């Protein structure tokens, strides 16, 4: 059975969507562990309420960095939980060599734009600010760059006239919740996981 580990820093709505897809059987997998660098993140509460093992990745004292020693500990936790595929879901730190080497080509991310357009934070707000006509959602393999890895699945979305960044993000999230479980399933099959 495909065994997932999820890393997130925020609300965990994508983690919930993955769990819902597992529950209805459109994604054949289990979530073995949920990890967050933010002790107060809702994603941890969601994991707890579903009885999913969860833990804090302690990055205290490192504002935006994901220090190597913490990445090594994270990789160990994921391996101990038997994880074959790691899914970033709103995880706000850049993953580098220690974790990438432990899971080569086996870390996915969901990004709220049509990459390579608008990498980085709050991509929906960047799109509105740039007066873009369209944006979308990308699921990609994580490499050492910021939102630069191999694209697995993308879906476009027209930006409505005078649409606010918040309203756009809500519509983007509807797409995210539908395509992330699909992309995970497709990618896992392609790797025979
Ligand atoms: C999503 O929009 C995702 O694309 C971005 O961060 C947000 C996380 O949302 N990387 P959630 O925590 O899954 O609700």
PDB file of C-alpha atoms and ligand atoms in Angstrom:
ATOM      1  CA  UNK A   1       0.000   0.000   0.000  1.00  0.00           C
ATOM      2  CA  UNK A   2       1.287   3.460  -0.947  1.00  0.00           C
ATOM      3  CA  UNK A   3       2.387   5.115   2.292  1.00  0.00           C
ATOM      4  CA  UNK A   4       2.352   8.905   2.416  1.00  0.00           C
ATOM      5  CA  UNK A   5       4.020  11.383   4.728  1.00  0.00           C
ATOM      6  CA  UNK A   6       2.686  14.935   4.682  1.00  0.00           C
ATOM      7  CA  UNK A   7       4.535  18.121   5.606  1.00  0.00           C
ATOM      8  CA  UNK A   8       2.557  21.323   6.127  1.00  0.00           C
ATOM      9  CA  UNK A   9       2.750  24.633   7.942  1.00  0.00           C
ATOM     10  CA  UNK A  10      -0.842  25.845   7.806  1.00  0.00           C
ATOM     11  CA  UNK A  11      -4.468  24.853   7.643  1.00  0.00           C
ATOM     12  CA  UNK A  12      -3.961  21.451   6.038  1.00  0.00           C
ATOM     13  CA  UNK A  13      -6.946  21.623   3.712  1.00  0.00           C
ATOM     14  CA  UNK A  14      -4.915  19.740   1.082  1.00  0.00           C
ATOM     15  CA  UNK A  15      -4.052  17.075   3.651  1.00  0.00           C
ATOM     16  CA  UNK A  16      -7.786  16.792   4.338  1.00  0.00           C
ATOM     17  CA  UNK A  17      -8.503  16.450   0.609  1.00  0.00           C
ATOM     18  CA  UNK A  18      -5.921  13.644   0.359  1.00  0.00           C
ATOM     19  CA  UNK A  19      -7.518  11.921   3.339  1.00  0.00           C
ATOM     20  CA  UNK A  20     -11.013  12.317   1.829  1.00  0.00           C
ATOM     21  CA  UNK A  21      -9.813  10.785  -1.463  1.00  0.00           C
ATOM     22  CA  UNK A  22      -8.386   7.846   0.497  1.00  0.00           C
ATOM     23  CA  UNK A  23     -11.668   7.450   2.385  1.00  0.00           C
ATOM     24  CA  UNK A  24     -13.775   7.326  -0.796  1.00  0.00           C
ATOM     25  CA  UNK A  25     -11.235   5.053  -2.486  1.00  0.00           C
ATOM     26  CA  UNK A  26     -10.119   7.313  -5.360  1.00  0.00           C
ATOM     27  CA  UNK A  27      -6.606   7.288  -3.879  1.00  0.00           C
ATOM     28  CA  UNK A  28      -5.341   3.934  -2.656  1.00  0.00           C
ATOM     29  CA  UNK A  29      -2.918   4.950   0.038  1.00  0.00           C
ATOM     30  CA  UNK A  30      -2.551   5.662   3.714  1.00  0.00           C
ATOM     31  CA  UNK A  31      -1.193   8.712   5.499  1.00  0.00           C
ATOM     32  CA  UNK A  32       1.379   7.341   7.931  1.00  0.00           C
ATOM     33  CA  UNK A  33       2.540  10.620   9.438  1.00  0.00           C
ATOM     34  CA  UNK A  34       1.898  14.380   9.336  1.00  0.00           C
ATOM     35  CA  UNK A  35       4.733  16.735  10.271  1.00  0.00           C
ATOM     36  CA  UNK A  36       4.645  20.497  10.765  1.00  0.00           C
ATOM     37  CA  UNK A  37       7.230  23.148  11.514  1.00  0.00           C
ATOM     38  CA  UNK A  38       4.442  25.196  13.103  1.00  0.00           C
ATOM     39  CA  UNK A  39       3.325  23.770  16.470  1.00  0.00           C
ATOM     40  CA  UNK A  40       0.051  25.717  16.246  1.00  0.00           C
ATOM     41  CA  UNK A  41      -0.841  24.675  12.693  1.00  0.00           C
ATOM     42  CA  UNK A  42      -4.351  23.399  12.098  1.00  0.00           C
ATOM     43  CA  UNK A  43      -2.874  20.575  10.001  1.00  0.00           C
ATOM     44  CA  UNK A  44      -1.655  18.946  13.262  1.00  0.00           C
ATOM     45  CA  UNK A  45      -5.105  19.252  14.854  1.00  0.00           C
ATOM     46  CA  UNK A  46      -6.691  17.740  11.759  1.00  0.00           C
ATOM     47  CA  UNK A  47      -4.223  14.828  11.893  1.00  0.00           C
ATOM     48  CA  UNK A  48      -4.951  14.322  15.606  1.00  0.00           C
ATOM     49  CA  UNK A  49      -8.709  14.331  15.029  1.00  0.00           C
ATOM     50  CA  UNK A  50      -8.307  11.542  12.459  1.00  0.00           C
ATOM     51  CA  UNK A  51      -5.932   9.518  14.651  1.00  0.00           C
ATOM     52  CA  UNK A  52      -3.007  10.048  12.278  1.00  0.00           C
ATOM     53  CA  UNK A  53       0.450  10.060  13.900  1.00  0.00           C
ATOM     54  CA  UNK A  54       1.810  13.611  13.863  1.00  0.00           C
ATOM     55  CA  UNK A  55       4.727  15.596  15.233  1.00  0.00           C
ATOM     56  CA  UNK A  56       6.376  18.989  15.222  1.00  0.00           C
ATOM     57  CA  UNK A  57       9.552  19.539  13.218  1.00  0.00           C
ATOM     58  CA  UNK A  58      11.442  21.766  15.615  1.00  0.00           C
ATOM     59  CA  UNK A  59      12.923  24.686  13.647  1.00  0.00           C
ATOM     60  CA  UNK A  60      12.913  27.024  16.600  1.00  0.00           C
ATOM     61  CA  UNK A  61      15.446  29.828  16.271  1.00  0.00           C
ATOM     62  CA  UNK A  62      15.512  29.419  12.464  1.00  0.00           C
ATOM     63  CA  UNK A  63      13.015  31.882  11.058  1.00  0.00           C
ATOM     64  CA  UNK A  64      12.633  30.694   7.453  1.00  0.00           C
ATOM     65  CA  UNK A  65      15.400  28.098   7.164  1.00  0.00           C
ATOM     66  CA  UNK A  66      15.066  24.341   7.301  1.00  0.00           C
ATOM     67  CA  UNK A  67      18.425  23.481   8.908  1.00  0.00           C
ATOM     68  CA  UNK A  68      20.259  20.374   7.673  1.00  0.00           C
ATOM     69  CA  UNK A  69      20.125  18.630  11.058  1.00  0.00           C
ATOM     70  CA  UNK A  70      16.352  19.125  11.210  1.00  0.00           C
ATOM     71  CA  UNK A  71      16.006  17.778   7.662  1.00  0.00           C
ATOM     72  CA  UNK A  72      17.954  14.673   8.736  1.00  0.00           C
ATOM     73  CA  UNK A  73      15.620  14.202  11.730  1.00  0.00           C
ATOM     74  CA  UNK A  74      12.619  14.727   9.456  1.00  0.00           C
ATOM     75  CA  UNK A  75      13.880  12.097   6.991  1.00  0.00           C
ATOM     76  CA  UNK A  76      14.359   9.673   9.900  1.00  0.00           C
ATOM     77  CA  UNK A  77      10.814  10.227  11.165  1.00  0.00           C
ATOM     78  CA  UNK A  78       9.412   9.685   7.662  1.00  0.00           C
ATOM     79  CA  UNK A  79      11.492   6.514   7.128  1.00  0.00           C
ATOM     80  CA  UNK A  80      10.487   5.130  10.537  1.00  0.00           C
ATOM     81  CA  UNK A  81       6.849   5.622   9.565  1.00  0.00           C
ATOM     82  CA  UNK A  82       7.483   3.606   6.372  1.00  0.00           C
ATOM     83  CA  UNK A  83       6.799   6.527   4.032  1.00  0.00           C
ATOM     84  CA  UNK A  84       7.392   5.963   0.298  1.00  0.00           C
ATOM     85  CA  UNK A  85       6.160   9.298  -1.009  1.00  0.00           C
ATOM     86  CA  UNK A  86       6.351  12.674   0.750  1.00  0.00           C
ATOM     87  CA  UNK A  87       3.687  15.293  -0.051  1.00  0.00           C
ATOM     88  CA  UNK A  88       4.306  18.935   0.783  1.00  0.00           C
ATOM     89  CA  UNK A  89       1.003  20.666   1.449  1.00  0.00           C
ATOM     90  CA  UNK A  90       1.510  24.301   2.311  1.00  0.00           C
ATOM     91  CA  UNK A  91       4.968  23.647   3.768  1.00  0.00           C
ATOM     92  CA  UNK A  92       6.751  26.985   4.025  1.00  0.00           C
ATOM     93  CA  UNK A  93      10.429  25.989   4.180  1.00  0.00           C
ATOM     94  CA  UNK A  94      12.723  25.103   1.279  1.00  0.00           C
ATOM     95  CA  UNK A  95      13.661  21.433   1.219  1.00  0.00           C
ATOM     96  CA  UNK A  96      17.341  20.817   0.461  1.00  0.00           C
ATOM     97  CA  UNK A  97      19.868  17.975   0.085  1.00  0.00           C
ATOM     98  CA  UNK A  98      19.431  16.037   3.351  1.00  0.00           C
ATOM     99  CA  UNK A  99      15.739  15.402   2.780  1.00  0.00           C
ATOM    100  CA  UNK A 100      15.900  15.323  -1.045  1.00  0.00           C
ATOM    101  CA  UNK A 101      18.670  12.688  -0.910  1.00  0.00           C
ATOM    102  CA  UNK A 102      16.663  10.564   1.520  1.00  0.00           C
ATOM    103  CA  UNK A 103      13.644  10.613  -0.860  1.00  0.00           C
ATOM    104  CA  UNK A 104      15.068  11.068  -4.388  1.00  0.00           C
ATOM    105  CA  UNK A 105      12.282  12.119  -6.811  1.00  0.00           C
ATOM    106  CA  UNK A 106       9.818  11.074  -4.110  1.00  0.00           C
ATOM    107  CA  UNK A 107       8.748  14.459  -2.770  1.00  0.00           C
ATOM    108  CA  UNK A 108       5.782  16.259  -4.365  1.00  0.00           C
ATOM    109  CA  UNK A 109       4.495  19.783  -3.874  1.00  0.00           C
ATOM    110  CA  UNK A 110       1.330  21.624  -4.809  1.00  0.00           C
ATOM    111  CA  UNK A 111       1.748  25.228  -5.887  1.00  0.00           C
ATOM    112  CA  UNK A 112      -1.051  27.757  -6.459  1.00  0.00           C
ATOM    113  CA  UNK A 113       0.004  29.045  -9.912  1.00  0.00           C
ATOM    114  CA  UNK A 114       0.800  27.776 -13.361  1.00  0.00           C
ATOM    115  CA  UNK A 115       4.525  27.302 -12.856  1.00  0.00           C
ATOM    116  CA  UNK A 116       6.985  28.606 -13.945  1.00  0.00           C
ATOM    117  CA  UNK A 117       4.814  31.720 -13.477  1.00  0.00           C
ATOM    118  CA  UNK A 118       4.636  33.121  -9.935  1.00  0.00           C
ATOM    119  CA  UNK A 119       6.896  30.875  -7.856  1.00  0.00           C
ATOM    120  CA  UNK A 120       7.263  31.624  -4.141  1.00  0.00           C
ATOM    121  CA  UNK A 121       4.796  32.784  -1.524  1.00  0.00           C
ATOM    122  CA  UNK A 122       1.167  33.878  -2.040  1.00  0.00           C
ATOM    123  CA  UNK A 123       1.271  33.106  -5.765  1.00  0.00           C
ATOM    124  CA  UNK A 124      -2.441  33.980  -6.108  1.00  0.00           C
ATOM    125  CA  UNK A 125      -1.743  37.508  -4.818  1.00  0.00           C
ATOM    126  CA  UNK A 126       1.251  37.801  -7.164  1.00  0.00           C
ATOM    127  CA  UNK A 127      -1.042  36.904 -10.097  1.00  0.00           C
ATOM    128  CA  UNK A 128      -3.646  39.536  -9.127  1.00  0.00           C
ATOM    129  CA  UNK A 129      -0.930  42.142  -8.575  1.00  0.00           C
ATOM    130  CA  UNK A 130       0.543  41.396 -12.015  1.00  0.00           C
ATOM    131  CA  UNK A 131      -2.946  41.780 -13.576  1.00  0.00           C
ATOM    132  CA  UNK A 132      -2.572  38.313 -15.080  1.00  0.00           C
ATOM    133  CA  UNK A 133      -5.559  36.994 -17.052  1.00  0.00           C
ATOM    134  CA  UNK A 134      -5.073  33.420 -15.972  1.00  0.00           C
ATOM    135  CA  UNK A 135      -3.344  31.381 -13.337  1.00  0.00           C
ATOM    136  CA  UNK A 136      -3.841  27.868 -12.022  1.00  0.00           C
ATOM    137  CA  UNK A 137      -2.439  25.039  -9.971  1.00  0.00           C
ATOM    138  CA  UNK A 138       0.697  22.928 -10.425  1.00  0.00           C
ATOM    139  CA  UNK A 139       1.719  19.656  -8.834  1.00  0.00           C
ATOM    140  CA  UNK A 140       5.446  19.069  -9.263  1.00  0.00           C
ATOM    141  CA  UNK A 141       8.340  16.966  -8.054  1.00  0.00           C
ATOM    142  CA  UNK A 142      10.455  18.870  -5.540  1.00  0.00           C
ATOM    143  CA  UNK A 143      14.052  19.662  -6.421  1.00  0.00           C
ATOM    144  CA  UNK A 144      16.516  22.013  -4.739  1.00  0.00           C
ATOM    145  CA  UNK A 145      15.059  25.143  -6.382  1.00  0.00           C
ATOM    146  CA  UNK A 146      12.040  27.155  -5.331  1.00  0.00           C
ATOM    147  CA  UNK A 147       9.027  25.617  -7.134  1.00  0.00           C
ATOM    148  CA  UNK A 148      11.216  24.459 -10.049  1.00  0.00           C
ATOM    149  CA  UNK A 149      10.865  20.656 -10.213  1.00  0.00           C
ATOM    150  CA  UNK A 150       9.346  18.444 -12.909  1.00  0.00           C
ATOM    151  CA  UNK A 151       5.683  19.264 -13.487  1.00  0.00           C
ATOM    152  CA  UNK A 152       3.292  16.330 -13.078  1.00  0.00           C
ATOM    153  CA  UNK A 153      -0.093  17.973 -13.448  1.00  0.00           C
ATOM    154  CA  UNK A 154      -1.402  21.494 -14.076  1.00  0.00           C
ATOM    155  CA  UNK A 155      -4.841  23.042 -14.362  1.00  0.00           C
ATOM    156  CA  UNK A 156      -5.602  26.529 -15.655  1.00  0.00           C
ATOM    157  CA  UNK A 157      -8.035  29.024 -14.184  1.00  0.00           C
ATOM    158  CA  UNK A 158      -9.213  32.353 -15.622  1.00  0.00           C
ATOM    159  CA  UNK A 159      -8.888  35.290 -13.234  1.00  0.00           C
ATOM    160  CA  UNK A 160     -12.201  37.154 -13.088  1.00  0.00           C
ATOM    161  CA  UNK A 161     -12.366  40.931 -13.654  1.00  0.00           C
ATOM    162  CA  UNK A 162     -11.751  42.769 -10.355  1.00  0.00           C
ATOM    163  CA  UNK A 163     -11.300  39.480  -8.486  1.00  0.00           C
ATOM    164  CA  UNK A 164      -9.603  39.865  -5.101  1.00  0.00           C
ATOM    165  CA  UNK A 165      -6.576  37.799  -4.134  1.00  0.00           C
ATOM    166  CA  UNK A 166      -8.597  36.067  -1.385  1.00  0.00           C
ATOM    167  CA  UNK A 167     -11.454  35.174  -3.705  1.00  0.00           C
ATOM    168  CA  UNK A 168      -8.987  33.823  -6.257  1.00  0.00           C
ATOM    169  CA  UNK A 169      -7.199  31.748  -3.634  1.00  0.00           C
ATOM    170  CA  UNK A 170     -10.516  30.160  -2.613  1.00  0.00           C
ATOM    171  CA  UNK A 171     -11.184  29.116  -6.220  1.00  0.00           C
ATOM    172  CA  UNK A 172      -7.597  27.876  -6.589  1.00  0.00           C
ATOM    173  CA  UNK A 173      -7.986  25.728  -3.488  1.00  0.00           C
ATOM    174  CA  UNK A 174     -11.056  23.989  -4.939  1.00  0.00           C
ATOM    175  CA  UNK A 175      -8.844  22.894  -7.845  1.00  0.00           C
ATOM    176  CA  UNK A 176      -5.982  21.937  -5.514  1.00  0.00           C
ATOM    177  CA  UNK A 177      -8.202  19.658  -3.479  1.00  0.00           C
ATOM    178  CA  UNK A 178      -9.378  17.868  -6.629  1.00  0.00           C
ATOM    179  CA  UNK A 179      -6.056  17.490  -8.454  1.00  0.00           C
ATOM    180  CA  UNK A 180      -3.531  16.798  -5.676  1.00  0.00           C
ATOM    181  CA  UNK A 181      -4.925  13.347  -4.811  1.00  0.00           C
ATOM    182  CA  UNK A 182      -5.160  12.571  -8.569  1.00  0.00           C
ATOM    183  CA  UNK A 183      -1.566  13.639  -9.185  1.00  0.00           C
ATOM    184  CA  UNK A 184      -0.319  11.610  -6.209  1.00  0.00           C
ATOM    185  CA  UNK A 185      -2.100   8.527  -7.505  1.00  0.00           C
ATOM    186  CA  UNK A 186      -0.772   8.972 -11.072  1.00  0.00           C
ATOM    187  CA  UNK A 187       2.779   9.652  -9.944  1.00  0.00           C
ATOM    188  CA  UNK A 188       2.844   6.732  -7.492  1.00  0.00           C
ATOM    189  CA  UNK A 189       1.640   4.393 -10.256  1.00  0.00           C
ATOM    190  CA  UNK A 190       4.310   5.684 -12.635  1.00  0.00           C
ATOM    191  CA  UNK A 191       6.959   4.795 -10.015  1.00  0.00           C
ATOM    192  CA  UNK A 192       5.302   1.451  -9.156  1.00  0.00           C
ATOM    193  CA  UNK A 193       4.888   2.563  -5.542  1.00  0.00           C
TER     194      UNK A 193
HETATM  195  C1  LIG B   1      -2.083  26.007  -0.799  1.00  0.00           C
HETATM  196  O1  LIG B   1      -2.667  27.051  -1.542  1.00  0.00           O
HETATM  197  C2  LIG B   1      -0.871  25.474  -1.479  1.00  0.00           C
HETATM  198  O2  LIG B   1      -0.938  25.538  -2.863  1.00  0.00           O
HETATM  199  C3  LIG B   1       0.196  26.411  -0.991  1.00  0.00           C
HETATM  200  O3  LIG B   1      -0.143  26.672   0.354  1.00  0.00           O
HETATM  201  C4  LIG B   1      -1.545  26.497   0.532  1.00  0.00           C
HETATM  202  C5  LIG B   1      -1.731  25.493   1.634  1.00  0.00           C
HETATM  203  O4  LIG B   1      -3.065  25.328   1.987  1.00  0.00           O
HETATM  204  N1  LIG B   1       1.504  25.834  -1.190  1.00  0.00           N
HETATM  205  P1  LIG B   1      -3.530  24.194   3.008  1.00  0.00           P
HETATM  206  O5  LIG B   1      -2.647  24.298   4.245  1.00  0.00           O
HETATM  207  O6  LIG B   1      -3.403  22.876   2.331  1.00  0.00           O
HETATM  208  O7  LIG B   1      -4.939  24.540   3.328  1.00  0.00           O
END
